[in-house]
Structures are given as structure tokens and as C-alpha cells.
mmCIF file of C-alpha atoms in Angstrom:
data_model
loop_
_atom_site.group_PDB
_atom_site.id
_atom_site.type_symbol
_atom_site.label_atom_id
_atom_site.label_comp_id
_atom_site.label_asym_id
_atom_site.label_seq_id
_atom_site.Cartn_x
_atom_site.Cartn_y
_atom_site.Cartn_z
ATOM 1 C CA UNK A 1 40.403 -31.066 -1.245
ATOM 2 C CA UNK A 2 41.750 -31.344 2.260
ATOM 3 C CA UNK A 3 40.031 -29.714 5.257
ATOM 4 C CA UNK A 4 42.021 -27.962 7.479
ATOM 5 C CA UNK A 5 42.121 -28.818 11.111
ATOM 6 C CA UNK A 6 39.469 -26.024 12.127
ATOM 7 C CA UNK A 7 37.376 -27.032 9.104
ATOM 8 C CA UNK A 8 37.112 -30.991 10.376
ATOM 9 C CA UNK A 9 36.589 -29.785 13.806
ATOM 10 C CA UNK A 10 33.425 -27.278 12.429
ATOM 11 C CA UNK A 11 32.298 -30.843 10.744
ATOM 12 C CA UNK A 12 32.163 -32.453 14.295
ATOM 13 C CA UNK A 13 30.710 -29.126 16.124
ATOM 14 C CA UNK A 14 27.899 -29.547 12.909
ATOM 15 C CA UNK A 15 27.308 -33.180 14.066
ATOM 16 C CA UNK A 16 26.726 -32.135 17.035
ATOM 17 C CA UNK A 17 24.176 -29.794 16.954
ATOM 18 C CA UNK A 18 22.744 -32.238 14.566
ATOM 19 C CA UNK A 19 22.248 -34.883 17.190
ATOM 20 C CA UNK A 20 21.048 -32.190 19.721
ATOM 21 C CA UNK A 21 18.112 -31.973 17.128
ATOM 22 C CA UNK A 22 17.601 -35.772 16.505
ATOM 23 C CA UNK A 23 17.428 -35.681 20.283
ATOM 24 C CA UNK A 24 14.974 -33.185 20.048
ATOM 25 C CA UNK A 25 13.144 -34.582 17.414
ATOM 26 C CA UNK A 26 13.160 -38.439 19.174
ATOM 27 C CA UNK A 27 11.953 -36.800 22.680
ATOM 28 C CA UNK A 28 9.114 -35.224 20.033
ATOM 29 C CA UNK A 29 8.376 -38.496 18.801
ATOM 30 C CA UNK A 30 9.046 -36.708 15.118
ATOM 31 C CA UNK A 31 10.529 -39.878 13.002
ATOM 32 C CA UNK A 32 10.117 -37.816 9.726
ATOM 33 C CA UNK A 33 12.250 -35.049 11.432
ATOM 34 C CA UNK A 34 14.714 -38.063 12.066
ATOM 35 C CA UNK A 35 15.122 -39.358 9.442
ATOM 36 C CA UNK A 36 16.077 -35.519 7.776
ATOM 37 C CA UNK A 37 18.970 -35.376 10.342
ATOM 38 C CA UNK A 38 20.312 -39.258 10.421
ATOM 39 C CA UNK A 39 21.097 -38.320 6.120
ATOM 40 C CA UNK A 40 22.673 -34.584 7.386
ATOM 41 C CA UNK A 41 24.691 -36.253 9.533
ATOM 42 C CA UNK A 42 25.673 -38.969 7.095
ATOM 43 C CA UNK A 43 26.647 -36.616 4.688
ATOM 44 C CA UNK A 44 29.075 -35.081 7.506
ATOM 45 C CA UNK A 45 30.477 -38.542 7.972
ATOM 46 C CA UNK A 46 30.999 -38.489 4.361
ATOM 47 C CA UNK A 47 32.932 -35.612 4.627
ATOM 48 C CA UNK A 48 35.209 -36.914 6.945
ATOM 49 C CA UNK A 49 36.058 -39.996 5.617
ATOM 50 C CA UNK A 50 36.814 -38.085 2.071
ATOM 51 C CA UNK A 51 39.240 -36.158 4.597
ATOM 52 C CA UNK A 52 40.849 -39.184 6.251
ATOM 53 C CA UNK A 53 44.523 -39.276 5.303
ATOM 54 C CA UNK A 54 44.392 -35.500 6.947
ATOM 55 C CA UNK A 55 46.897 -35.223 9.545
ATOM 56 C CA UNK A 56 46.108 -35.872 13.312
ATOM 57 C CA UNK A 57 44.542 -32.909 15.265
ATOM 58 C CA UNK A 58 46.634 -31.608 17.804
ATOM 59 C CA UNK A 59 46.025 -29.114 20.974
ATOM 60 C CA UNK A 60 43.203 -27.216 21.152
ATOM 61 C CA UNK A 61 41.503 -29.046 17.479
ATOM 62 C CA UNK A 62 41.917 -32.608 19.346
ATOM 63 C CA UNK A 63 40.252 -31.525 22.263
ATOM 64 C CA UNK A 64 37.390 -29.892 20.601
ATOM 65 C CA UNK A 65 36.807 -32.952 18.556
ATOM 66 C CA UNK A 66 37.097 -35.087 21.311
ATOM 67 C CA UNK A 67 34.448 -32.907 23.076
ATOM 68 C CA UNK A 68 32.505 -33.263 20.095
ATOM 69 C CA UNK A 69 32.608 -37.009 20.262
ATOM 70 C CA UNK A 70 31.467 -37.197 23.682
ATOM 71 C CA UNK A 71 28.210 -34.864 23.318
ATOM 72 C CA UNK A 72 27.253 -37.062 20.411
ATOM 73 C CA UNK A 73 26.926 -39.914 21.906
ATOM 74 C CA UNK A 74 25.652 -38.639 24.844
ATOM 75 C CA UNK A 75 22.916 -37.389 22.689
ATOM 76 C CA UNK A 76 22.960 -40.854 20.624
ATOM 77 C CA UNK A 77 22.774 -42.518 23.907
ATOM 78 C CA UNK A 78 19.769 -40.660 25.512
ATOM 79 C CA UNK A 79 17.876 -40.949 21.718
ATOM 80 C CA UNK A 80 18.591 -45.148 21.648
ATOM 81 C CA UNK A 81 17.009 -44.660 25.058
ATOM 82 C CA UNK A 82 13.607 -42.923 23.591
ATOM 83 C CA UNK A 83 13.822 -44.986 20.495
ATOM 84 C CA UNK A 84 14.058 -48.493 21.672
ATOM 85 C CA UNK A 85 10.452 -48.821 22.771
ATOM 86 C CA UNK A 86 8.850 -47.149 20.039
ATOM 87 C CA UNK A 87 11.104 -49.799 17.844
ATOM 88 C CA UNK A 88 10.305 -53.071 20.292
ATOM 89 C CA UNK A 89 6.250 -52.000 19.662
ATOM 90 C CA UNK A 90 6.633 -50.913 15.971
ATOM 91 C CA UNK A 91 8.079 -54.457 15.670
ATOM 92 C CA UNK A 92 5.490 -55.975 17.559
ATOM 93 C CA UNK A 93 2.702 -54.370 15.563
ATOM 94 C CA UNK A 94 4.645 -55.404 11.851
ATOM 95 C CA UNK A 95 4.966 -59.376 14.064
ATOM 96 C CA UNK A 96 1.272 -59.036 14.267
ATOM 97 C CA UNK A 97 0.261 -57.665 10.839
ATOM 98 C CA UNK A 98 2.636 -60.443 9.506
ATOM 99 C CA UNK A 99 1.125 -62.983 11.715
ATOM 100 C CA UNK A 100 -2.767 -61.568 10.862
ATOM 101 C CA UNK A 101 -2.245 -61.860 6.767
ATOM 102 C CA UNK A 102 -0.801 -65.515 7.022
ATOM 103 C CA UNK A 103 -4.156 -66.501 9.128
ATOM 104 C CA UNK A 104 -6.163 -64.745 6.962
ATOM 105 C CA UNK A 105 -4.283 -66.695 3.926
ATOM 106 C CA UNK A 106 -4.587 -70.009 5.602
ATOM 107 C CA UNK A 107 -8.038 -69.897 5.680
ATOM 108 C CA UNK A 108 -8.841 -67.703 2.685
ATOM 109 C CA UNK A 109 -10.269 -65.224 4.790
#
């Protein structure tokens, strides 16, 4: 079933309070909580693509989903900001465990 033009822009106003709380749950350093709002979101998406050959938004609708847009990745911006580190040591720490069990292989330790 097609959405209607308010209905895809309700999607996009959903995403974005979703990303306020991945923000929220990022600055929290909650990755369970994360993970719980990357799949709501990617259900949205899903939404909108089943919706795709809708027609364009026009007026007021394009600007609100433009608005939209440009809080989420605002939002996905300042998140890749607080995520990057914890990823670089996370990665670090799996290097090292990797690293530790091939020593501890090589010398049947």
C-alpha cells in the first residue's frame, strides 16, 4: 500500500527521533540500546523503499523531509564522532586477543 505524503514524512520525523536516541544512547556509551534503534530505524528504511515509486513531495512535505534529513545526520554525525574511538580500541583489544591466541598456539602454551 502506498503512503501518503504526510505518512512518508511521519516515517522521516520517526527516524529522527530515533537517531536523537542512538545519540543519546552512544553519548551513554549504551551499545545494547544501539543496536535496538540501528534495527527500528532499518525497519523505517524498509518502509520507505517499499514506498519508492510514491510521487515526489512537494511544499511544505519536501521541506519537512528535507529537515528531517539534515537532523539525522547531524545526529549520525555527532554519534560516528562518539563511536569511532570506542571502535579504533574495541579493534585494538580483538588485534590483541587475536594476536595473544596465535602466541599461545605457537608455543602450545
Amino acid at each position: 500500500m502506498k503512503m501518503t505524503g504526510q505518512e512518508v514524512v511521519s516515517v522521516y520525523e520517526t527516524m529522527v527521533g530515533i537517531t536523537d536516541q542512538m545519540l543519546d544512547a552512544a553519548t551513554a556509551n549504551d551499545w545494547d540500546r544501539m543496536v535496538e534503534l540501528e534495527q527500528a530505524c532499518a525497519d523505517c528504511v524498509r518502509r520507505l523503499k517499499e514506498n519508492e515509486d510514491a510521487q515526489p513531495l512537494a511544499g511544505q512535505e519536501r521541506l519537512r523531509k528535507v529537515n528531517a534529513i539534515r537532523r539525522m545526520l547531524d545526529a549520525d554525525r555527532q554519534i560516528r564522532d562518539l563511536t569511532t574511538p570506542w571502535m579504533a580500541r574495541l579493534s585494538a583489544l580483538i588485534s590483541n586477543t587475536t594476536t595473544e591466541r596465535r602466541v599461545a598456539r605457537a608455543y602450545g602454551v
